[in-house]
Coordinates of C-alpha atoms in Angstrom, one line a residue:
X75 CA -19.6 7.1 25.7
X76 CA -21.3 10.0 24.4
X77 CA -23.6 10.9 21.4
X78 CA -20.4 13.2 20.5
X79 CA -17.9 10.3 20.2
X80 CA -19.4 8.0 17.8
X81 CA -19.2 8.0 14.5
X82 CA -19.7 5.6 11.6
X83 CA -16.4 6.4 10.3
X84 CA -13.2 7.7 10.6
X85 CA -10.6 9.0 8.8
X86 CA -7.2 9.8 9.5
X87 CA -5.3 12.3 7.5
X88 CA -6.5 14.9 5.5
X89 CA -4.2 15.2 2.7
X90 CA -5.5 13.9 -0.8
X91 CA -6.5 10.8 0.0
X92 CA -8.1 11.8 3.5
X93 CA -10.0 14.6 2.0
X94 CA -11.7 12.8 -0.9
X95 CA -12.3 9.7 1.4
X96 CA -14.1 12.0 4.1
X97 CA -16.1 14.0 1.8
X98 CA -17.2 10.6 0.2
X99 CA -18.3 9.4 2.8
X100 CA -20.3 12.0 4.5
X101 CA -21.6 12.9 0.9
X102 CA -23.2 9.3 1.3
X103 CA -24.8 10.0 3.9
X104 CA -22.4 8.4 7.1
X105 CA -21.8 10.6 10.3
X106 CA -17.9 10.8 9.3
X107 CA -14.9 12.0 11.7
X108 CA -11.9 13.7 9.9
X109 CA -8.8 13.6 12.1
X110 CA -5.9 16.0 11.3
X111 CA -2.9 16.6 13.1
X112 CA -3.0 20.2 12.0
X113 CA -6.0 22.0 10.9
X114 CA -4.3 24.6 9.0
X115 CA -2.8 21.8 6.5
X116 CA -5.6 19.8 5.2
X117 CA -5.6 19.7 1.3
X118 CA -2.2 21.1 1.4
X119 CA 0.3 20.1 -1.4
X120 CA 3.5 19.0 0.4
X121 CA 5.2 18.6 -2.4
X122 CA 5.1 20.3 -6.3
X123 CA 2.0 22.9 -6.9
X124 CA 0.3 21.4 -9.4
X125 CA -2.4 18.5 -10.3
X126 CA -2.7 16.2 -13.5
X127 CA -0.1 15.2 -16.0
X128 CA 0.4 12.2 -18.1
X129 CA -2.3 9.5 -16.9
X130 CA -2.7 11.5 -13.4
X131 CA -4.9 14.2 -15.3
X132 CA -7.1 10.8 -16.2
X133 CA -7.5 10.0 -12.8
X134 CA -8.5 13.4 -12.0
X135 CA -11.5 13.4 -14.5
X136 CA -12.2 9.6 -13.0
X137 CA -12.6 11.2 -9.7
X138 CA -15.1 14.1 -10.8
X139 CA -17.1 11.6 -12.8
X140 CA -17.7 9.8 -9.3
X141 CA -18.7 13.1 -7.5
X142 CA -14.9 13.8 -6.0
X143 CA -13.7 17.1 -5.5
X144 CA -10.3 17.4 -6.5
X145 CA -11.0 18.6 -10.1
X146 CA -13.2 21.3 -9.3
X147 CA -10.7 22.9 -6.2
X148 CA -7.9 22.8 -9.5
X149 CA -10.4 24.5 -11.6
X150 CA -10.6 27.0 -8.6
X151 CA -7.8 27.8 -7.9
X152 CA -5.3 26.9 -10.9
X153 CA -2.4 29.6 -12.4
X154 CA -1.9 27.6 -15.3
X155 CA -3.7 25.0 -17.2
X156 CA -2.1 23.2 -20.0
X157 CA -2.6 20.0 -22.5
X158 CA 0.2 17.5 -22.5
X159 CA 0.5 15.0 -25.6
X160 CA -1.6 16.7 -28.1
X161 CA 0.3 15.8 -31.1
X162 CA -0.3 12.1 -30.3
X163 CA -3.1 9.5 -30.0
X164 CA -6.0 10.6 -28.1
X165 CA -5.2 7.8 -25.4
X166 CA -2.3 9.4 -24.1
X167 CA -3.3 13.1 -23.9
X168 CA -3.6 14.4 -20.5
X169 CA -4.1 17.4 -18.9
X170 CA -2.3 19.2 -16.1
X171 CA -2.8 22.9 -13.9
X172 CA -0.4 25.2 -11.6
X173 CA -2.3 25.8 -8.6
X174 CA -2.2 28.6 -6.5
X175 CA -0.7 26.6 -3.3
X176 CA -2.7 28.7 -0.8
X177 CA -5.8 28.8 -2.7
X178 CA -5.6 25.3 -3.4
X179 CA -5.8 24.7 0.5
X180 CA -7.9 27.0 1.7
X181 CA -10.8 26.2 -0.6
X182 CA -10.3 22.4 0.0
X183 CA -10.2 23.3 4.0
X184 CA -13.9 25.3 3.5
X185 CA -15.3 22.4 1.7
X186 CA -14.7 20.0 4.4
X187 CA -15.8 22.7 7.2
X188 CA -19.1 23.2 5.2
X189 CA -19.9 19.5 4.3
X190 CA -22.8 17.7 6.1
X191 CA -22.5 14.6 8.1
X192 CA -18.7 16.0 8.6
X193 CA -17.1 16.6 11.6
X194 CA -13.1 17.9 11.9
X195 CA -10.9 17.5 14.8
X196 CA -7.5 18.7 15.2
X197 CA -6.1 15.5 16.9
X198 CA -3.4 12.8 16.7
X199 CA -4.4 9.4 16.9
X200 CA -2.0 6.9 18.4
X201 CA -4.3 3.8 17.8
X202 CA -7.0 1.5 16.5
X203 CA -9.2 -0.6 18.8
X204 CA -10.2 -3.8 17.2
X205 CA -12.6 -6.2 18.5
X206 CA -12.9 -10.1 17.2
X207 CA -10.4 -8.5 14.1
X208 CA -13.1 -5.9 13.1
X209 CA -12.4 -2.0 14.1
X210 CA -14.5 -0.7 17.0
X211 CA -12.9 2.5 17.3
X212 CA -9.7 4.7 17.8
X213 CA -7.8 6.0 20.7
X214 CA -5.7 9.3 20.5
X215 CA -2.8 11.2 22.1
X216 CA -5.3 12.9 24.6
X217 CA -6.5 9.2 25.4
X218 CA -9.9 9.8 24.2
X219 CA -11.6 6.4 22.6
X220 CA -13.8 7.2 19.9
X221 CA -16.4 4.4 18.8
X222 CA -16.4 4.1 14.9
X223 CA -17.6 1.4 12.4
X224 CA -15.2 1.7 9.9
X225 CA -11.2 3.6 9.3
X226 CA -9.7 5.2 6.4
X227 CA -6.1 5.8 7.0
X228 CA -4.8 8.2 4.4
X229 CA -1.7 9.5 6.7
X230 CA 0.6 10.3 3.9
X231 CA 4.1 10.5 4.9
X232 CA 3.5 11.1 8.5
X233 CA 3.8 7.1 9.1
X234 CA 7.0 7.1 11.0
X235 CA 8.1 10.3 9.4
X236 CA 11.9 10.7 9.2
X237 CA 13.3 13.8 7.1
X238 CA 16.8 14.5 5.8
X239 CA 18.9 17.4 4.7
X240 CA 22.5 16.5 3.9
X241 CA 23.8 14.1 6.9
X242 CA 21.1 15.9 9.6
X243 CA 17.9 14.1 9.9
X244 CA 14.9 14.6 12.5
X245 CA 11.3 13.0 12.6
X246 CA 8.5 15.0 10.9
X247 CA 5.9 14.4 8.9
X248 CA 6.6 16.9 6.5
X249 CA 9.2 19.9 7.1
X250 CA 7.1 21.7 10.4
X251 CA 4.6 19.2 11.0
X252 CA 5.3 16.1 14.0
X253 CA 4.9 12.6 12.5
X254 CA 2.8 10.0 13.8
X255 CA 5.0 7.7 15.9
X256 CA 2.4 5.6 18.2
X257 CA -0.1 4.4 15.2
X258 CA 3.0 3.6 13.1
X259 CA 4.0 1.5 16.0
X260 CA 0.3 0.0 16.1
X261 CA 0.7 -1.2 12.6
X262 CA 3.6 -3.2 13.0
X263 CA 2.0 -4.6 16.3
X264 CA -1.0 -5.7 14.1
X265 CA 1.7 -8.3 12.0
X266 CA 0.8 -6.4 8.8
X267 CA 4.0 -6.3 6.1
X268 CA 4.9 -2.7 6.6
X269 CA 8.2 -1.2 4.8
X270 CA 10.2 2.0 4.2
X271 CA 10.0 4.3 1.4
X272 CA 11.2 7.6 0.8
X273 CA 10.6 10.4 -1.2
X274 CA 11.8 13.8 -1.7
X275 CA 11.2 17.6 -2.7
X276 CA 12.8 20.6 -4.0
X277 CA 14.2 23.5 -2.3
X278 CA 11.6 26.9 -2.6
X279 CA 13.0 30.2 -4.5
X280 CA 12.5 33.6 -3.8
X281 CA 11.2 34.6 -7.5
X282 CA 12.5 38.6 -6.7
X283 CA 16.0 36.9 -6.9
X284 CA 15.2 35.0 -10.4
X285 CA 16.6 36.2 -13.7
X286 CA 14.1 35.6 -15.9
X287 CA 15.1 37.7 -18.7
X288 CA 17.0 34.8 -21.0
X289 CA 14.7 32.2 -20.2
X290 CA 12.4 30.7 -21.8
X291 CA 8.6 31.2 -21.2
X292 CA 5.8 28.6 -21.1
X293 CA 1.9 30.5 -20.8
X294 CA -1.4 28.7 -20.1
X295 CA -3.7 27.2 -23.0
X296 CA -6.3 29.3 -24.7
X297 CA -9.2 28.4 -24.1
X298 CA -9.1 26.5 -21.1
X299 CA -9.9 22.9 -21.0
X300 CA -11.0 22.2 -17.3
X301 CA -10.8 19.1 -15.3
X302 CA -14.1 19.1 -14.0
X303 CA -17.0 18.2 -16.0
X304 CA -18.9 20.8 -14.4
X305 CA -16.9 23.9 -15.2
X306 CA -16.3 25.6 -18.8
X307 CA -15.8 29.3 -19.3
X308 CA -12.9 31.5 -18.6
X309 CA -10.2 30.8 -15.8
X310 CA -11.1 31.7 -12.6
X311 CA -7.8 32.9 -11.7
X312 CA -4.9 35.2 -13.2
X313 CA -2.9 32.7 -15.2
X314 CA 0.9 33.0 -14.9
X315 CA 4.0 31.9 -17.3
X316 CA 6.5 28.6 -16.0
X317 CA 9.8 29.2 -17.4
X318 CA 12.3 26.4 -18.3
X319 CA 16.0 26.2 -17.8
X320 CA 18.7 23.5 -17.1
X321 CA 21.5 22.3 -15.0
X322 CA 24.8 22.3 -16.7
X323 CA 28.1 20.5 -16.4
X324 CA 29.2 22.8 -13.6
X325 CA 26.1 21.6 -11.5
X326 CA 26.9 18.8 -12.2
X327 CA 30.2 19.1 -10.5
X328 CA 29.0 20.7 -7.7
X329 CA 26.7 17.7 -7.0
X330 CA 29.4 14.6 -7.7
X331 CA 31.7 16.8 -5.2
X332 CA 29.3 16.6 -2.0
X333 CA 27.9 13.7 -3.0
X334 CA 29.3 11.6 0.2
X335 CA 26.9 14.2 1.8
X336 CA 23.7 12.8 0.5
X337 CA 22.0 10.7 2.8
X338 CA 21.0 8.4 0.4
X339 CA 24.6 7.8 -0.9
X340 CA 26.1 7.9 2.7
X341 CA 23.4 5.0 3.1
X342 CA 21.9 6.7 6.0
X343 CA 18.1 6.3 4.4
X344 CA 16.8 3.0 4.1
X345 CA 14.0 3.5 1.9
X346 CA 13.4 2.9 -1.6
X347 CA 12.8 6.4 -3.6
X348 CA 10.7 6.6 -6.5
X349 CA 12.2 5.5 -9.9
X350 CA 10.2 7.7 -12.0
X351 CA 11.0 10.9 -9.7
X352 CA 14.4 10.6 -8.8
X353 CA 16.6 13.0 -6.9
X354 CA 18.8 15.1 -9.0
X355 CA 21.7 13.7 -7.6
X356 CA 20.5 10.5 -8.5
X357 CA 19.7 11.8 -11.7
X358 CA 23.8 12.6 -12.3
X359 CA 25.3 9.7 -10.6
X360 CA 22.6 7.4 -12.6
X361 CA 23.1 9.3 -16.4
X362 CA 26.4 10.4 -16.4
X363 CA 26.3 10.5 -19.9
X364 CA 23.3 13.3 -19.4
X365 CA 25.1 17.0 -19.9
X366 CA 21.8 19.0 -18.5
X367 CA 18.7 18.2 -16.8
X368 CA 15.2 20.1 -17.7
X369 CA 13.9 23.0 -14.9
X370 CA 10.6 24.1 -14.9
X371 CA 10.7 27.1 -12.5
X372 CA 6.7 27.0 -11.3
X373 CA 5.2 29.9 -9.1
X374 CA 3.6 28.8 -6.4
X375 CA 0.8 31.4 -6.0
X376 CA -0.8 34.8 -6.9
X377 CA 0.5 36.5 -3.9
X378 CA 3.7 34.6 -3.1
X379 CA 7.2 35.2 -4.6
X380 CA 7.9 31.6 -3.7
X381 CA 8.8 29.2 -7.1
X382 CA 9.1 25.7 -7.3
X383 CA 11.9 24.6 -9.4
X384 CA 10.7 21.6 -10.8
X385 CA 13.4 18.8 -11.2
X386 CA 15.3 19.5 -8.2
X387 CA 14.3 17.4 -5.9
X388 CA 17.0 17.2 -3.4
X389 CA 18.5 16.4 0.2
X390 CA 22.2 17.4 -0.3
X391 CA 23.2 19.9 2.6
X392 CA 21.9 23.5 2.5
X393 CA 25.3 24.7 1.3
X394 CA 25.0 22.5 -1.5
X395 CA 21.7 23.3 -2.3
X396 CA 22.6 27.0 -2.4
X397 CA 26.1 26.5 -4.6
X398 CA 24.0 24.2 -7.2
X399 CA 20.8 26.8 -7.5
X400 CA 23.2 29.1 -8.5
X401 CA 25.4 27.4 -11.1
X402 CA 21.7 27.5 -13.2
X403 CA 21.3 29.7 -15.5
X404 CA 18.8 32.7 -14.3
X405 CA 19.8 31.6 -11.1
X406 CA 22.7 33.0 -10.2
X407 CA 21.3 35.3 -7.8
X408 CA 18.7 33.1 -6.4
X409 CA 17.7 32.8 -2.6
X410 CA 16.8 30.0 -1.1
X411 CA 13.5 30.3 1.1
X412 CA 13.1 26.7 1.7
X413 CA 15.3 24.2 1.7
X414 CA 15.3 20.7 -0.1
X415 CA 14.7 17.8 1.8
X416 CA 14.0 14.1 1.6
X417 CA 11.7 12.1 3.5
X418 CA 11.3 8.3 4.5
X419 CA 7.8 6.6 6.0
X420 CA 6.4 3.8 6.9
X421 CA 3.9 2.3 4.1
X422 CA 1.9 -1.5 4.0
X423 CA 2.6 -4.2 1.6
X424 CA -0.8 -3.3 -0.5
X425 CA -1.0 -7.2 -0.9
X426 CA -1.9 -6.8 2.4
X427 CA -5.5 -5.6 0.5
X428 CA -8.6 -6.8 -1.0
X429 CA -10.2 -4.6 -4.2
X430 CA -12.1 -2.6 -1.9
X431 CA -8.8 -1.2 -0.3
X432 CA -10.1 -3.2 3.2
X433 CA -7.1 -4.8 5.1
X434 CA -7.5 -8.8 4.7
X435 CA -6.6 -9.5 8.3
X436 CA -8.6 -6.9 10.0
X437 CA -12.2 -5.8 8.8
X438 CA -13.3 -2.5 9.0
X439 CA -9.7 -1.2 7.8
X440 CA -8.9 0.9 4.9
X441 CA -5.9 1.9 3.6
X442 CA -5.4 4.5 1.2
X443 CA -2.6 6.9 -0.4
X444 CA 1.1 6.8 0.5
X445 CA 0.6 4.0 3.2
X446 CA -0.1 1.8 0.0
X447 CA 3.1 2.6 -1.6
X448 CA 2.1 5.3 -4.2
X449 CA 3.2 8.5 -4.8
X450 CA 1.5 11.6 -6.1
X451 CA -1.7 13.3 -4.9
X452 CA -3.9 12.3 -8.1
X453 CA -3.1 8.1 -6.8
X454 CA -3.9 9.4 -3.5
X455 CA -7.0 11.0 -4.0
X456 CA -8.1 8.3 -6.4
X457 CA -7.4 5.5 -3.5
X458 CA -9.3 8.2 -1.2
X459 CA -12.3 8.4 -2.9
X460 CA -12.7 4.5 -3.5
X461 CA -11.7 3.6 0.3
X462 CA -14.6 6.0 1.6
X463 CA -17.1 4.7 -0.6
X464 CA -15.9 1.4 0.5
X465 CA -16.3 1.9 3.7
X466 CA -19.5 3.5 3.9
X467 CA -20.3 0.2 1.9
X468 CA -19.1 -1.8 4.9
X469 CA -21.1 0.1 7.1
X470 CA -23.7 -1.0 5.3
X471 CA -23.3 -4.2 4.6
X472 CA -23.8 -3.8 1.1
X473 CA -21.2 -5.2 -1.9
X474 CA -17.6 -3.2 -2.1
X475 CA -17.3 -1.1 -5.4
X476 CA -14.6 -3.0 -7.4
X477 CA -13.6 -0.7 -10.3
X478 CA -11.8 -2.6 -13.0
X479 CA -9.1 -2.4 -15.4
X480 CA -11.0 -1.8 -18.1
X481 CA -13.5 0.4 -17.0
X482 CA -11.0 2.9 -15.1
X483 CA -7.3 4.2 -14.2
X484 CA -8.3 4.0 -10.8
X485 CA -9.1 0.4 -11.6
X486 CA -5.7 0.0 -12.8
X487 CA -3.9 1.4 -10.0
X488 CA -5.7 -0.4 -7.4
X489 CA -5.8 -3.9 -9.3
X490 CA -1.9 -3.4 -9.8
X491 CA -1.0 -2.6 -6.2
X492 CA -3.1 -5.3 -4.8
X493 CA -2.1 -8.2 -7.2
X494 CA 1.4 -7.2 -7.6
X495 CA 2.7 -4.8 -4.8
X496 CA 5.3 -2.7 -5.0
X497 CA 8.8 -2.0 -3.9
X498 CA 9.1 1.4 -4.8
X499 CA 7.0 4.6 -4.9
X500 CA 4.0 3.4 -7.4
X501 CA 3.3 6.0 -10.2
X502 CA 0.9 5.6 -12.7
X503 CA 1.3 5.7 -16.6
X504 CA -1.0 5.5 -19.4
X505 CA 1.3 2.4 -20.6
X506 CA 0.4 0.8 -17.5
X507 CA -3.4 0.1 -18.8
X508 CA -4.1 -2.3 -21.3
X509 CA -6.9 -0.5 -23.1
X510 CA -6.2 2.8 -22.8
X511 CA -8.0 4.0 -25.9
X512 CA -11.2 3.0 -23.9
X513 CA -9.9 4.5 -20.5
X514 CA -9.3 8.5 -22.2
X515 CA -9.7 11.3 -20.7
X516 CA -12.1 13.3 -22.6
X517 CA -14.8 9.9 -21.9
X518 CA -14.3 9.4 -17.9
X519 CA -17.8 10.8 -17.2
X520 CA -19.3 8.3 -19.6
X521 CA -17.4 5.5 -17.8
X522 CA -18.0 6.3 -14.4
X523 CA -20.9 8.9 -14.0
X524 CA -23.4 5.9 -14.1
X525 CA -21.8 4.3 -10.8
X526 CA -21.1 7.7 -8.8
X527 CA -25.1 8.4 -9.2
X528 CA -25.9 4.9 -8.4
X529 CA -24.0 5.0 -5.1
X530 CA -25.3 8.0 -4.3
X531 CA -22.1 10.3 -4.5
X532 CA -22.3 12.1 -7.9
X533 CA -24.6 15.2 -7.2
X534 CA -27.7 15.2 -9.4
X535 CA -27.2 18.4 -11.2
X536 CA -23.7 17.0 -12.8
X537 CA -25.3 13.2 -13.4
X538 CA -28.5 15.1 -15.4
X539 CA -25.9 17.2 -17.3
X540 CA -24.0 14.0 -18.1
X541 CA -27.0 12.5 -19.6
X542 CA -28.2 15.7 -21.3
X543 CA -24.7 15.3 -22.8
X544 CA -24.8 12.2 -23.8
X545 CA -27.8 12.3 -25.8
X546 CA -26.3 15.0 -27.6
X547 CA -23.4 13.3 -28.8
X548 CA -25.4 10.5 -29.7
X549 CA -27.2 12.8 -32.1
X550 CA -24.0 14.5 -33.3
X551 CA -23.0 11.2 -34.3
X552 CA -26.1 10.5 -35.6
X553 CA -26.1 13.6 -38.1
X554 CA -22.5 12.5 -39.2
X555 CA -23.6 8.9 -40.0
X556 CA -26.7 10.0 -41.8
X557 CA -25.4 12.7 -43.9
X558 CA -24.4 11.9 -47.1
X559 CA -22.3 13.6 -49.8
X560 CA -22.1 12.8 -53.5
X561 CA -18.9 13.1 -55.5
X562 CA -18.8 16.9 -57.1
X563 CA -15.9 19.5 -58.1
X564 CA -16.6 21.6 -55.8
X565 CA -16.5 19.1 -52.8
X566 CA -13.1 17.5 -54.5
X567 CA -11.6 21.4 -54.5
X568 CA -12.1 21.4 -51.1
X569 CA -11.0 18.6 -49.9
X570 CA -7.8 19.2 -51.9
X571 CA -7.5 22.3 -49.8
X572 CA -7.5 20.5 -46.8
X573 CA -5.1 18.1 -48.5
X574 CA -7.4 15.2 -48.8
X575 CA -8.6 13.3 -51.9
X576 CA -11.7 13.8 -53.3
X577 CA -14.8 11.4 -53.3
X578 CA -15.2 8.5 -55.5
X579 CA -18.6 7.6 -54.5
X580 CA -21.0 8.8 -51.8
X581 CA -20.1 9.1 -48.6
X582 CA -21.1 10.0 -45.0
X583 CA -19.7 12.5 -43.0
X584 CA -18.4 9.9 -40.7
X585 CA -16.6 8.1 -43.3
X586 CA -14.9 11.7 -44.2
X587 CA -13.9 12.4 -40.6
X588 CA -12.2 9.1 -40.3
X589 CA -9.3 10.4 -42.4
X590 CA -6.8 11.6 -40.4
X591 CA -6.3 15.0 -42.2
X592 CA -9.8 16.0 -41.5
X593 CA -11.4 17.7 -38.6
X594 CA -15.2 18.4 -37.5
X595 CA -14.3 22.0 -38.3
X596 CA -14.1 20.9 -41.6
X597 CA -16.5 18.8 -42.7
X598 CA -19.3 22.0 -42.4
X599 CA -17.3 23.7 -45.5
X600 CA -18.2 20.4 -47.5
X601 CA -21.8 20.6 -46.8
X602 CA -24.6 22.9 -48.0
X603 CA -26.1 25.9 -46.2
X604 CA -28.9 23.3 -44.9
X605 CA -26.6 20.6 -44.1
X606 CA -24.2 23.4 -42.3
X607 CA -25.5 24.6 -39.1
X608 CA -25.7 21.4 -36.9
X609 CA -22.3 21.5 -37.9
X610 CA -21.0 24.1 -36.7
X611 CA -23.0 24.0 -33.7
X612 CA -21.1 20.8 -33.1
X613 CA -17.7 22.5 -33.5
X614 CA -18.2 25.1 -31.4
X615 CA -19.7 22.7 -28.5
X616 CA -18.1 21.2 -25.5
X617 CA -18.1 17.9 -26.8
X618 CA -16.8 18.2 -29.8
X619 CA -13.9 16.1 -29.4
X620 CA -15.4 13.6 -27.7
X621 CA -17.7 13.2 -31.2
X622 CA -14.6 13.2 -33.5
X623 CA -12.4 10.9 -31.2
X624 CA -15.4 8.4 -30.8
X625 CA -16.0 8.5 -35.1
X626 CA -12.8 8.6 -36.4
X627 CA -11.3 6.0 -33.8
X628 CA -14.7 3.5 -34.3
X629 CA -12.8 0.5 -35.5
X630 CA -10.2 0.5 -32.9
X631 CA -12.6 1.1 -30.0
X632 CA -14.7 -1.6 -31.0
X633 CA -11.4 -3.8 -31.4
X634 CA -10.6 -3.1 -27.8
X635 CA -14.0 -3.3 -26.8
X636 CA -13.9 -7.2 -27.9
X637 CA -10.5 -7.3 -25.8
X638 CA -12.7 -6.3 -22.9
X639 CA -15.3 -9.0 -23.4
X640 CA -12.3 -11.7 -23.4
X641 CA -11.0 -9.9 -20.2
X642 CA -14.3 -9.9 -18.3
X643 CA -14.6 -13.5 -19.0
X644 CA -11.3 -14.3 -17.1
X645 CA -12.3 -11.8 -14.4
X646 CA -15.5 -13.6 -13.9
X647 CA -14.1 -16.8 -12.9
X648 CA -14.0 -16.7 -9.4
X649 CA -11.5 -18.5 -7.1
X650 CA -12.8 -20.2 -3.7
X651 CA -11.3 -18.6 -1.0
X652 CA -10.9 -21.3 0.9
X653 CA -8.9 -23.0 -2.3
X654 CA -5.7 -25.3 -0.9
X655 CA -3.1 -24.4 -4.0
X656 CA -0.7 -27.0 -2.4
X657 CA -3.2 -29.6 -3.6
X658 CA -3.3 -28.5 -7.1
X659 CA -0.6 -31.1 -9.1
X660 CA 1.6 -29.3 -11.3
X661 CA 1.8 -25.5 -9.4
X662 CA 5.1 -25.0 -8.2
X663 CA 6.1 -23.8 -4.9
X664 CA 6.9 -20.5 -5.9
X665 CA 4.0 -20.1 -7.7
X666 CA 1.8 -21.9 -4.6
X667 CA 3.1 -19.3 -2.5
X668 CA 2.4 -16.2 -4.6
X669 CA -1.1 -17.4 -5.0
X670 CA -1.2 -18.0 -1.0
X671 CA 0.3 -14.3 -0.5
X672 CA -2.0 -12.8 -2.6
X673 CA -5.1 -14.9 -2.3
X674 CA -6.4 -13.6 -6.1
X675 CA -10.7 -13.5 -6.1
X676 CA -10.5 -14.4 -9.8
X677 CA -8.5 -16.0 -12.3
X678 CA -7.5 -12.6 -14.5
X679 CA -6.4 -11.6 -11.0
X680 CA -4.4 -14.7 -10.6
X681 CA -3.0 -14.0 -13.7
X682 CA -1.6 -10.9 -13.4
X683 CA 0.6 -11.9 -10.3
X684 CA 4.0 -11.5 -11.4
X685 CA 5.6 -15.0 -11.8
X686 CA 2.4 -16.8 -12.2
X687 CA 3.0 -18.3 -15.6
X688 CA 0.3 -19.3 -18.3
X689 CA 1.1 -22.8 -17.6
X690 CA -0.2 -22.2 -13.6
X691 CA -3.2 -20.3 -14.9
X692 CA -4.1 -23.4 -17.2
X693 CA -4.1 -25.5 -14.2
X694 CA -6.4 -23.7 -12.0
X695 CA -8.7 -22.8 -14.8
X696 CA -8.7 -26.8 -15.6
X697 CA -9.5 -27.3 -11.9
X698 CA -11.8 -24.4 -11.6
X699 CA -13.4 -25.9 -14.6
X700 CA -13.7 -29.5 -13.0
X701 CA -15.0 -28.3 -9.9
X702 CA -17.9 -26.4 -11.3
X703 CA -18.9 -29.4 -13.4
X704 CA -19.4 -31.7 -10.5
X705 CA -22.2 -29.0 -9.7
X706 CA -20.6 -27.6 -6.3
X707 CA -20.1 -24.0 -4.8
X708 CA -18.2 -25.7 -2.4
X709 CA -13.9 -26.0 -2.4
X710 CA -13.0 -29.3 -3.0
X711 CA -12.9 -32.0 0.2
X712 CA -9.2 -31.7 0.2
X713 CA -8.8 -28.2 0.1
X714 CA -8.0 -26.6 3.6
X715 CA -8.5 -23.0 4.9
X716 CA -5.3 -21.2 5.1

């Protein structure tokens, strides 16, 4: 076998998961091969042309803090940027950006093409070579055999993909791309628990045929608030507005009249669809009391007239799609340039995985993205970077990187998948995180940059900038806590202007900032000229919001930090892999079966398995405590390997 056919790591697929996995592996120094069916679709946005959103924006910033590429890519190619939930608490504020679809893909392709240690090949992988339950290589459709030590599979919707438009269907990975059939068959042959899922996309419209005159525009935020911690300043691309419109009763009548031609309602689609992103026909049929559904008309780029009507995913026949579109205000003459469709694809039950995203049955095989039952670019990219990092750690025989639920939304995502599994496309929400006040968008670098630096993925300039920023934040907080104001009529008058009460005693600026009605920008007006300059500089700095949040929510943050300490105690109580749960008196057959299937690594993970009761955890805890008191690190004599 020639040297050209030997690699440390192969990544199959170059969507959002595959790109992050390949870049992570190569940047950490491993000789990496990226296998993609079509070079022209590297980094393609198969569905909506946007990155971020509720909880998803948190993931993008976490990927950036570890040394990933998604945040930088969207910052450079965004044509609209907005902060969501700004009127709500800091834990649930998120960022979202519209991308120029073409620029996003081309820039990501360029980054991969110029990455040291990374080779890109347009090829179809038919199967993986396994020896002694370990990955040793892969085979392509051209009968090539390529030697690798580890593989990250990030195939998106391509595994046994089947597209539906009305009652017609045909194999495809996405519209216009061939599916991966042989590799899908290989996965089923390995005895992995494989199921079917379904997702869909909207028809694309020609902007020249849309009447925007009476529609509500939605513009970019000013100034920009970029995803990447390395970016600041002005937007890189021209900014375009989105427009809002709504379905109506006529639209709903058209959908109901053609519901027998919906592949989902006709029983043709077997896969389970996303509960949180239903098709428009599903919305109409499931929520008949709703008189209208909101539609965002999102431009797809600077040099294209294609528009993405977010909110209208459908697999109805094309003629019905046309009638449905033209019943909506502003779209009466709209022309469809690409039809909407649904796609079914194979996924692997994520309970087949370890926290590293390595499969339990085959060493060196890592899965990332939609193959694990998730939906969304951001969820895929987050898994991709972890899969790539841990493939490197596997090759180097060092412990895998496992980020827990208290450290990042990435940890919440992966723990949910491997512990609870999923029967429908999984989507991340802020409500899934128990410690969301600690897992804000603004402090993702504080939570993860040390990890990115330690594993050798975060670029040194970015890490140095992070260290300098943390020192500035600590200094700013120190100024607020050590600058004191005494009661005076002038200060009281100024406080009253801000809707706040006067001082009754000597107070620090930090104490004042904890008042809900006051912000950092108000503090300078309360101070003397000598005190004012550092506060004005702080108000203009890029990290003023983070300083303000740390000070305002100090008590809540400390309380949640204490909760994390208790959580860590459960997480640190390890469960021997060989433990035979059937030997523990008091556990029901159902509990034993669930514990056997998941094989939790810790008491904390066991407590999060669906159906595992507090009583069962107590039994486990007593057993493990008794086992430790006997001074043995081995499983009890009665326990046998499963």
